[in-house]
Amino acid sequence: MSWLLTRTLVAMLAAVVGVMIGRAIGGTFEEGRLGGLFGGALSVAAVVLVDAWRGQQLLSWLRGAQDRAAPRDAGFWGELGYRFERAMRLRDQAIVTERVRLQQFLSAIEASPNGVMLLDGGDQIEWCNSVAADHFGLDPVRDRRQRLTNLVRSPAFVSYLQKGEFDEAIQFGDALGRRMFSVLVRPYGEGMKLVLSNDVTERERADAMRRDFVANVSHEIRTPLTVLAGFVETMSDLPLTEVERRRVLTLMAQQTDRMQALVADLLTLAQLEGSPRPAADRWVSVAGLLQRASVDGGALSAGRHQITVRGGDDAEIAGSDTELLSAVANLVNNAVRYTPEGGRIELRWQWREDGGADIDVSDTGPGIAREHLGRLTERFYRVDGSRSRDTGGTGLGLSIVKHVAQRHGGEIDVHSEVGKGSRFRLRFPAARVRQRGADAPAAEAASGAMA
Ligand code: ADP
């Protein structure tokens, strides 16, 4: 109320000054009194005018953008301006705080690996994160306020949204059929919807692979089992001579061997997939490894092929002895099984310039047509099914080799030409190979050896 007191005092002062001026001008008492009243009224009018001018100043500041400070004044209008300005500043701060919070919230949703979209009551897009935009083929900015059903091509999704039964998620594919999405809608507020989507392409692919795998295994086991069942029936129903009995037993043994080989390979694969990578601090002698694989191959070949080993004398690979032997032996085993009698098979160790090294298993066999090369390491993929089975193949050998290579930081590379033989190469990185006795990383050892 201090502003009222000031104003009253100023008005009184103005009246007194006015009266004094009036008296000074007027001569008689009456004229002096009139002059005093007039002077007082003028002074009060002057105060009111000044007030009105200051009020106008404040009003025009309020009407404007308030981009400069409110008019400063020690009195009534000054305080009013200050209060207005403070209230506006607090409001602006609150808006900024809320905006930051909203932005943080949206950034958190944006960081989600799943698609998130908000639809209003008319199924128009209120907001969506970039993952949802990618899933539905939208532009998060341009397509805002557009009706989702006008933009999404999948009829399954459109009818799901229109039906309004959102108890379960729906799956649909993109236009090219390359990706699969699972979408769940959750209604909220007044007719609004939260649309959650995720990419299930990999999961679906893994499921399909698992289904294929089970079907393949069942098929692989059923065939020898059917043969065995037939022989059992033959033996129990027919009176066989000793020679026939022996022949049937040999054939039965072949089928059980086949099943045993399949089960052994399946167990090896399961173990490779389910165990941690072999530690990189156990060093395996390459010479010993190649020698053992060559001896195993020689036993299988029984002198029908010429098997040679080259290089690798002082080399070592870090990893699992059993796994590495199984990989190299599988390659040699294939070379022996697919290369006709009289062919040559070579096991060779070679340092690379980048410090890594390769184990090559080459043969002079029939070779493999180019279109099969990319699929050879798939489980149960065979170029020639009957040849593979006749020679005791399970269709899992190269799949095992690929796993072993990958578990040792390497890869398998196949080079083959029909009629000219094949070369299967296991490539190991520098970190996994070294020269025997060298503590230094293999790269240095390798360059030393090549120099
Ligand atoms: P399998 O048990 O049938 O040999 P693999 O996974 O070891 O299964 O090999 C997959 C296929 O690759 C084989 O069925 C065969 O057709 C082809 N293959 C593998 N190694 C050779 C090779 N050295 N020469 C020719 N074909 C080969």
Coordinates of C-alpha atoms and ligand atoms in Angstrom, one line a residue:
M1 CA 0.0 0.0 0.0
S2 CA 3.0 2.3 0.0
W3 CA 2.2 3.3 -3.5
L4 CA -1.2 4.7 -2.3
L5 CA 0.5 6.7 0.5
T6 CA 3.0 8.2 -2.0
R7 CA 0.2 9.1 -4.4
T8 CA -1.9 10.8 -1.6
L9 CA 1.2 12.7 -0.4
V10 CA 2.1 13.8 -4.0
A11 CA -1.6 14.8 -4.6
M12 CA -1.7 16.8 -1.4
L13 CA 1.6 18.5 -2.1
A14 CA 0.4 19.3 -5.6
A15 CA -2.8 20.8 -4.1
V16 CA -0.8 22.9 -1.6
V17 CA 1.6 24.1 -4.3
G18 CA -1.4 24.9 -6.6
V19 CA -3.1 26.9 -3.8
M20 CA 0.1 28.8 -3.1
I21 CA 0.5 29.6 -6.8
G22 CA -3.1 30.6 -7.0
R23 CA -2.8 32.9 -4.0
A24 CA 0.3 34.5 -5.4
I25 CA -1.4 35.3 -8.6
G26 CA -4.8 36.4 -7.2
G27 CA -5.0 39.7 -5.3
T28 CA -8.2 39.6 -3.3
F29 CA -9.2 36.7 -0.9
E30 CA -11.9 35.5 -3.2
E31 CA -9.7 35.6 -6.3
G32 CA -6.9 34.0 -4.2
R33 CA -9.2 31.1 -3.2
L34 CA -10.4 30.5 -6.7
G35 CA -6.8 30.6 -8.0
G36 CA -5.8 28.2 -5.2
L37 CA -8.5 25.7 -6.2
F38 CA -7.6 26.0 -9.8
G39 CA -3.9 25.5 -9.1
G40 CA -4.7 22.5 -6.9
A41 CA -6.9 20.9 -9.6
L42 CA -4.2 21.5 -12.2
S43 CA -1.6 19.8 -10.0
V44 CA -3.8 16.8 -9.3
A45 CA -4.6 16.6 -13.1
A46 CA -0.8 16.6 -13.7
V47 CA -0.3 13.7 -11.3
V48 CA -3.2 11.8 -13.0
L49 CA -1.7 12.5 -16.4
V50 CA 1.7 11.2 -15.3
D51 CA 0.1 8.1 -13.9
A52 CA -1.9 7.6 -17.2
W53 CA 1.3 8.0 -19.2
R54 CA 3.1 5.4 -17.1
G55 CA 0.1 3.0 -17.3
Q56 CA 0.1 3.4 -21.0
Q57 CA 3.8 2.5 -21.1
L58 CA 3.1 -0.7 -19.2
L59 CA 0.1 -1.5 -21.3
S60 CA 2.1 -1.2 -24.6
W61 CA 4.8 -3.4 -23.1
L62 CA 2.3 -6.0 -22.2
R63 CA 0.7 -5.8 -25.7
G64 CA 4.1 -6.3 -27.3
A65 CA 6.4 -9.3 -27.4
Q66 CA 7.9 -8.5 -24.0
D67 CA 11.3 -8.9 -25.5
R68 CA 12.8 -6.1 -23.4
A69 CA 12.4 -5.4 -19.7
A70 CA 9.2 -4.0 -18.4
P71 CA 9.2 -0.1 -17.8
R72 CA 11.1 0.5 -14.6
D73 CA 9.5 2.9 -12.1
A74 CA 9.8 3.1 -8.3
G75 CA 6.1 3.6 -7.8
F76 CA 2.8 1.8 -8.5
W77 CA 3.3 1.1 -12.2
G78 CA 6.9 0.0 -11.7
E79 CA 5.8 -2.6 -9.1
L80 CA 3.0 -3.8 -11.4
G81 CA 5.4 -4.1 -14.3
Y82 CA 7.9 -6.0 -12.1
R83 CA 5.2 -8.4 -10.9
F84 CA 4.0 -9.0 -14.5
E85 CA 7.5 -9.6 -15.7
R86 CA 8.3 -12.0 -12.8
A87 CA 5.0 -14.0 -13.4
M88 CA 5.9 -14.3 -17.1
R89 CA 9.4 -15.3 -16.4
L90 CA 8.3 -18.1 -14.0
R91 CA 5.8 -19.3 -16.6
D92 CA 8.4 -19.3 -19.3
Q93 CA 10.8 -21.3 -17.1
A94 CA 8.0 -23.8 -16.3
I95 CA 7.4 -24.2 -20.1
V96 CA 11.1 -24.7 -20.8
T97 CA 11.4 -27.3 -18.0
E98 CA 8.3 -29.2 -19.3
R99 CA 9.7 -29.0 -22.8
V100 CA 13.1 -30.5 -21.7
R101 CA 11.2 -33.2 -19.8
L102 CA 9.1 -34.0 -22.9
Q103 CA 12.2 -34.1 -25.0
Q104 CA 14.0 -36.4 -22.6
F105 CA 11.0 -38.7 -22.6
L106 CA 10.8 -38.7 -26.4
S107 CA 14.5 -39.4 -26.6
A108 CA 14.1 -42.3 -24.2
I109 CA 11.3 -43.8 -26.5
E110 CA 13.4 -42.9 -29.5
A111 CA 16.3 -45.0 -28.0
S112 CA 14.0 -48.0 -27.7
P113 CA 14.8 -51.0 -29.9
N114 CA 11.1 -51.4 -30.6
G115 CA 8.8 -49.2 -32.7
V116 CA 6.5 -46.9 -30.7
M117 CA 3.7 -44.9 -32.3
L118 CA 0.9 -42.8 -30.9
L119 CA -2.4 -42.6 -32.7
D120 CA -5.2 -40.2 -32.0
G121 CA -8.9 -41.1 -32.0
G122 CA -9.0 -41.0 -35.8
D123 CA -6.0 -43.3 -36.2
Q124 CA -3.9 -40.3 -37.2
I125 CA -0.2 -40.4 -36.3
E126 CA 0.5 -38.1 -33.3
W127 CA 4.1 -39.2 -33.0
C128 CA 6.3 -42.1 -33.8
N129 CA 10.0 -43.0 -33.2
S130 CA 12.3 -43.8 -36.1
V131 CA 12.2 -47.5 -35.5
A132 CA 8.4 -47.5 -36.0
A133 CA 8.8 -45.3 -39.0
D134 CA 11.2 -47.8 -40.4
H135 CA 8.9 -50.8 -39.7
F136 CA 5.8 -49.1 -41.2
G137 CA 7.8 -47.4 -44.1
L138 CA 6.9 -43.9 -42.8
D139 CA 8.5 -40.5 -42.6
P140 CA 8.3 -39.5 -38.9
V141 CA 7.9 -35.8 -39.7
R142 CA 6.1 -35.6 -43.1
D143 CA 3.6 -38.3 -42.2
R144 CA 2.6 -36.8 -38.8
R145 CA -1.2 -36.2 -38.6
Q146 CA -1.8 -38.6 -41.5
R147 CA -4.1 -41.5 -41.1
L148 CA -2.0 -44.7 -40.5
T149 CA -4.4 -46.9 -42.5
N150 CA -3.8 -44.7 -45.6
L151 CA -0.1 -45.2 -45.4
V152 CA 0.4 -48.9 -44.4
R153 CA 0.0 -51.3 -47.3
S154 CA -0.5 -54.6 -45.3
P155 CA -4.2 -55.5 -45.5
A156 CA -3.8 -57.8 -42.5
F157 CA -2.6 -54.9 -40.4
V158 CA -5.3 -52.5 -41.6
S159 CA -8.1 -54.9 -40.8
Y160 CA -6.5 -55.6 -37.4
L161 CA -6.6 -51.9 -36.6
Q162 CA -10.1 -51.5 -37.9
K163 CA -11.5 -54.5 -36.1
G164 CA -10.3 -53.1 -32.7
E165 CA -9.6 -56.5 -31.1
F166 CA -6.2 -56.0 -29.7
D167 CA -5.9 -59.0 -27.4
E168 CA -3.1 -60.5 -29.4
A169 CA -0.2 -59.2 -31.5
I170 CA -0.4 -59.5 -35.3
Q171 CA 2.5 -60.4 -37.6
F172 CA 2.9 -59.0 -41.1
G173 CA 5.6 -58.8 -43.7
D174 CA 7.0 -55.8 -45.6
A175 CA 6.1 -55.2 -49.3
L176 CA 9.2 -57.1 -50.5
G177 CA 8.5 -60.0 -48.1
R178 CA 12.0 -59.7 -46.7
R179 CA 11.1 -58.6 -43.2
M180 CA 8.5 -59.7 -40.7
F181 CA 7.1 -57.5 -38.0
S182 CA 5.1 -58.2 -34.9
V183 CA 2.7 -55.4 -33.9
L184 CA 0.7 -55.0 -30.7
V185 CA -1.9 -52.2 -30.2
R186 CA -2.8 -50.9 -26.7
P187 CA -5.8 -48.5 -26.5
Y188 CA -5.5 -45.6 -24.0
G189 CA -7.1 -42.3 -23.2
E190 CA -10.1 -41.3 -25.3
G191 CA -9.9 -43.5 -28.4
M192 CA -6.1 -43.1 -28.6
K193 CA -3.8 -46.0 -29.4
L194 CA -0.2 -47.0 -28.6
V195 CA 1.2 -49.1 -31.4
L196 CA 4.3 -51.2 -30.4
S197 CA 6.2 -53.0 -33.2
N198 CA 9.3 -55.2 -33.4
D199 CA 11.3 -56.8 -36.1
V200 CA 10.9 -60.6 -35.9
T201 CA 12.6 -61.5 -39.1
E202 CA 15.6 -63.1 -37.4
R203 CA 13.5 -64.9 -34.9
E204 CA 11.2 -66.3 -37.7
R205 CA 14.3 -67.3 -39.7
A206 CA 15.8 -69.1 -36.7
D207 CA 12.4 -70.8 -36.1
A208 CA 12.3 -71.9 -39.8
M209 CA 15.9 -73.1 -39.6
R210 CA 15.1 -75.1 -36.5
R211 CA 12.0 -76.6 -38.1
D212 CA 14.1 -77.5 -41.2
F213 CA 16.8 -79.0 -39.0
V214 CA 14.4 -81.2 -37.0
A215 CA 12.8 -82.3 -40.3
N216 CA 16.2 -83.1 -41.8
V217 CA 17.4 -85.0 -38.7
S218 CA 14.2 -87.0 -38.7
H219 CA 14.6 -87.8 -42.3
E220 CA 18.2 -88.8 -42.0
I221 CA 17.4 -91.1 -39.1
R222 CA 14.2 -92.5 -40.6
T223 CA 16.0 -93.8 -43.7
P224 CA 18.4 -96.2 -42.0
L225 CA 15.8 -97.1 -39.4
T226 CA 13.4 -98.2 -42.2
V227 CA 16.2 -100.2 -43.8
L228 CA 17.0 -101.8 -40.4
A229 CA 13.3 -102.6 -39.7
G230 CA 13.1 -104.3 -43.1
F231 CA 16.1 -106.5 -42.4
V232 CA 14.8 -107.4 -38.9
E233 CA 11.5 -108.5 -40.6
T234 CA 13.4 -110.4 -43.2
M235 CA 15.5 -112.2 -40.6
S236 CA 12.5 -113.1 -38.5
D237 CA 10.2 -114.1 -41.3
L238 CA 12.5 -115.9 -43.8
P239 CA 14.7 -118.9 -43.3
L240 CA 18.1 -117.5 -44.4
T241 CA 21.2 -119.4 -45.2
E242 CA 24.4 -118.7 -43.3
V243 CA 25.8 -116.6 -46.2
E244 CA 22.6 -114.6 -46.5
R245 CA 22.4 -114.0 -42.8
R246 CA 26.0 -112.7 -42.8
R247 CA 25.2 -110.3 -45.7
V248 CA 22.1 -109.0 -44.0
L249 CA 24.0 -108.4 -40.8
T250 CA 26.7 -106.5 -42.7
L251 CA 24.1 -104.3 -44.2
M252 CA 22.5 -103.7 -40.9
A253 CA 25.9 -102.8 -39.4
Q254 CA 26.3 -100.2 -42.2
Q255 CA 23.0 -98.6 -41.3
T256 CA 23.8 -98.5 -37.6
D257 CA 27.2 -97.0 -38.4
R258 CA 25.4 -94.4 -40.4
M259 CA 23.1 -93.5 -37.6
Q260 CA 26.1 -93.5 -35.1
A261 CA 28.0 -91.1 -37.4
L262 CA 25.0 -88.8 -37.6
V263 CA 24.5 -88.8 -33.9
A264 CA 28.2 -88.2 -33.3
D265 CA 28.2 -85.2 -35.7
L266 CA 25.0 -83.8 -34.2
L267 CA 26.5 -84.0 -30.7
T268 CA 29.7 -82.3 -32.0
L269 CA 27.7 -79.5 -33.5
A270 CA 25.6 -79.1 -30.3
Q271 CA 28.7 -78.9 -28.3
L272 CA 30.3 -76.4 -30.6
E273 CA 27.3 -74.2 -30.5
G274 CA 26.7 -74.5 -26.8
S275 CA 30.2 -74.0 -25.3
P276 CA 32.4 -70.9 -24.9
R277 CA 35.1 -70.2 -27.5
P278 CA 38.4 -72.0 -26.9
A279 CA 40.9 -70.0 -24.9
A280 CA 43.6 -68.3 -26.9
D281 CA 46.4 -69.4 -24.5
R282 CA 46.6 -73.0 -25.4
W283 CA 49.0 -73.6 -28.3
V284 CA 48.5 -76.6 -30.6
S285 CA 51.4 -77.8 -32.8
V286 CA 50.4 -77.4 -36.5
A287 CA 52.8 -80.2 -37.6
G288 CA 51.2 -82.6 -35.2
L289 CA 47.8 -81.6 -36.3
L290 CA 48.4 -82.0 -40.0
Q291 CA 50.2 -85.3 -39.4
R292 CA 47.4 -86.8 -37.4
A293 CA 44.8 -85.7 -39.9
S294 CA 46.9 -87.2 -42.7
V295 CA 47.3 -90.5 -40.9
D296 CA 43.5 -90.7 -40.4
G297 CA 43.0 -89.8 -44.1
G298 CA 45.5 -92.5 -45.1
A299 CA 43.6 -95.1 -43.1
L300 CA 40.4 -94.2 -44.8
S301 CA 42.1 -94.0 -48.2
A302 CA 43.8 -97.4 -47.7
G303 CA 46.5 -96.5 -50.2
R304 CA 44.1 -95.3 -53.0
H305 CA 45.4 -91.7 -52.8
Q306 CA 48.7 -90.0 -52.4
I307 CA 48.5 -87.8 -49.3
T308 CA 51.2 -85.2 -48.6
V309 CA 51.8 -82.6 -45.9
R310 CA 53.7 -79.4 -46.5
G311 CA 54.8 -76.6 -44.1
G312 CA 53.8 -75.8 -40.5
D313 CA 56.9 -77.3 -38.9
D314 CA 57.3 -74.6 -36.3
A315 CA 53.9 -73.2 -36.3
E316 CA 51.3 -73.2 -33.6
I317 CA 47.6 -72.3 -33.4
A318 CA 45.9 -71.1 -30.2
G319 CA 42.8 -73.0 -29.4
S320 CA 41.3 -76.4 -28.9
D321 CA 43.3 -79.4 -30.1
T322 CA 40.2 -81.6 -30.4
E323 CA 38.2 -79.1 -32.4
L324 CA 41.1 -78.2 -34.8
L325 CA 41.8 -81.8 -35.4
S326 CA 38.1 -82.5 -36.1
A327 CA 38.0 -79.6 -38.6
V328 CA 41.1 -80.6 -40.5
A329 CA 40.3 -84.4 -40.4
N330 CA 36.8 -83.6 -41.7
L331 CA 38.3 -81.8 -44.7
V332 CA 40.8 -84.6 -45.4
N333 CA 38.0 -87.2 -44.9
N334 CA 35.9 -85.4 -47.6
A335 CA 38.9 -85.1 -49.9
V336 CA 39.5 -88.9 -49.6
R337 CA 35.8 -89.7 -50.0
Y338 CA 35.2 -87.6 -53.1
T339 CA 38.5 -88.0 -54.9
P340 CA 38.7 -91.0 -57.2
E341 CA 41.4 -93.6 -56.7
G342 CA 44.8 -92.4 -57.8
G343 CA 44.1 -88.8 -56.9
R344 CA 46.4 -86.5 -54.9
I345 CA 45.5 -84.8 -51.6
E346 CA 47.7 -82.1 -50.0
L347 CA 47.6 -80.6 -46.5
R348 CA 49.5 -77.4 -46.4
W349 CA 50.3 -74.6 -43.9
Q350 CA 51.0 -71.1 -45.3
W351 CA 51.8 -67.9 -43.5
R352 CA 50.1 -64.8 -44.9
E353 CA 51.5 -61.3 -45.2
D354 CA 49.1 -59.9 -42.6
G355 CA 50.6 -62.3 -40.0
G356 CA 47.8 -64.8 -40.1
A357 CA 48.0 -68.2 -41.6
D358 CA 46.0 -70.7 -43.7
I359 CA 45.6 -74.5 -43.6
D360 CA 44.8 -75.7 -47.2
V361 CA 43.4 -79.1 -47.9
S362 CA 43.5 -79.6 -51.7
D363 CA 42.5 -82.5 -53.8
T364 CA 42.4 -83.5 -57.5
G365 CA 38.8 -84.7 -57.2
P366 CA 35.7 -83.9 -59.2
G367 CA 35.4 -80.3 -58.0
I368 CA 32.2 -78.5 -57.1
A369 CA 30.1 -76.3 -59.4
R370 CA 30.1 -72.6 -58.6
E371 CA 26.4 -72.4 -57.6
H372 CA 26.9 -74.8 -54.7
L373 CA 29.9 -73.1 -53.2
G374 CA 28.0 -70.6 -51.1
R375 CA 25.8 -73.3 -49.5
L376 CA 28.3 -76.0 -48.8
T377 CA 28.6 -75.2 -45.1
E378 CA 24.8 -75.3 -44.5
R379 CA 23.7 -78.3 -42.4
F380 CA 22.7 -81.3 -44.6
Y381 CA 23.5 -79.5 -47.8
R382 CA 25.0 -82.0 -50.3
V383 CA 26.0 -81.6 -53.9
D384 CA 25.5 -85.3 -54.6
G385 CA 23.3 -86.8 -51.9
S386 CA 23.8 -90.5 -52.9
R387 CA 27.6 -90.2 -53.2
S388 CA 27.7 -88.5 -49.8
R389 CA 25.6 -91.2 -48.1
D390 CA 27.3 -94.1 -49.9
T391 CA 30.6 -92.9 -48.6
G392 CA 29.3 -92.5 -45.0
G393 CA 28.7 -88.7 -45.1
T394 CA 26.3 -87.1 -42.8
G395 CA 26.0 -83.7 -44.6
L396 CA 27.2 -82.0 -41.4
G397 CA 31.0 -82.1 -41.9
L398 CA 31.6 -78.7 -43.4
S399 CA 29.1 -77.2 -41.0
I400 CA 31.3 -78.4 -38.2
V401 CA 34.4 -77.1 -40.0
K402 CA 32.9 -73.7 -40.3
H403 CA 32.0 -73.6 -36.6
V404 CA 35.5 -74.6 -35.6
A405 CA 37.0 -72.0 -37.8
Q406 CA 34.7 -69.2 -36.5
R407 CA 35.4 -70.2 -32.9
H408 CA 39.1 -69.7 -33.5
G409 CA 38.5 -66.3 -35.0
G410 CA 38.8 -67.6 -38.6
E411 CA 36.8 -68.6 -41.5
I412 CA 36.5 -71.3 -44.2
D413 CA 37.0 -70.4 -47.8
V414 CA 36.3 -72.8 -50.7
H415 CA 37.8 -72.6 -54.1
S416 CA 36.8 -75.3 -56.6
E417 CA 36.3 -75.9 -60.3
V418 CA 34.5 -78.8 -61.8
G419 CA 36.9 -81.4 -63.1
K420 CA 39.9 -79.6 -61.6
G421 CA 39.6 -80.4 -57.9
S422 CA 38.9 -78.4 -54.8
R423 CA 40.8 -76.4 -52.2
F424 CA 39.3 -75.9 -48.7
R425 CA 41.1 -73.2 -46.8
L426 CA 40.9 -72.5 -43.1
R427 CA 42.0 -68.9 -42.5
F428 CA 43.3 -68.0 -39.0
P429 CA 44.0 -64.5 -37.8
A430 CA 47.4 -63.3 -36.6
A431 CA 46.3 -63.3 -33.0
R432 CA 45.7 -67.0 -33.1
V433 CA 48.9 -68.2 -34.8
R434 CA 52.6 -68.0 -33.9
Q435 CA 56.0 -69.7 -34.5
R436 CA 56.9 -72.2 -31.9
G437 CA 58.9 -70.7 -29.0
A438 CA 58.1 -67.1 -30.0
D439 CA 56.3 -65.3 -27.2
A440 CA 55.8 -62.3 -29.5
P441 CA 52.6 -62.0 -31.4
A442 CA 52.4 -64.1 -34.4
A443 CA 52.5 -61.2 -36.9
E444 CA 56.1 -60.5 -36.0
A445 CA 57.1 -64.2 -36.0
A446 CA 55.4 -64.6 -39.3
S447 CA 57.2 -61.6 -41.0
G448 CA 60.4 -62.9 -39.6
A449 CA 59.8 -66.3 -41.0
M450 CA 59.0 -64.9 -44.4
A451 CA 61.9 -62.6 -44.6
Ligands
ADP1 P1 29.1 -84.8 -46.4 O1 29.0 -85.6 -45.1 O2 27.9 -85.0 -47.3 O3 30.4 -85.0 -47.1 P2 29.9 -82.1 -45.9 O4 29.3 -81.1 -45.1 O5 31.2 -82.6 -45.4 O6 28.9 -83.3 -46.0 O7 30.1 -81.7 -47.4 C1 29.0 -81.1 -48.0 C2 29.0 -81.4 -49.5 O8 30.1 -80.8 -50.1 C3 29.2 -82.9 -49.8 O9 28.0 -83.6 -49.8 C4 29.9 -82.9 -51.1 O10 28.9 -82.8 -52.1 C5 30.6 -81.5 -51.2 N1 32.1 -81.7 -50.9 C6 32.7 -81.6 -49.7 N2 34.0 -81.8 -49.9 C7 34.2 -82.1 -51.2 C8 35.4 -82.4 -52.0 N3 36.6 -82.4 -51.4 N4 35.2 -82.6 -53.3 C9 34.0 -82.5 -53.8 N5 32.9 -82.3 -53.2 C10 33.0 -82.0 -51.8

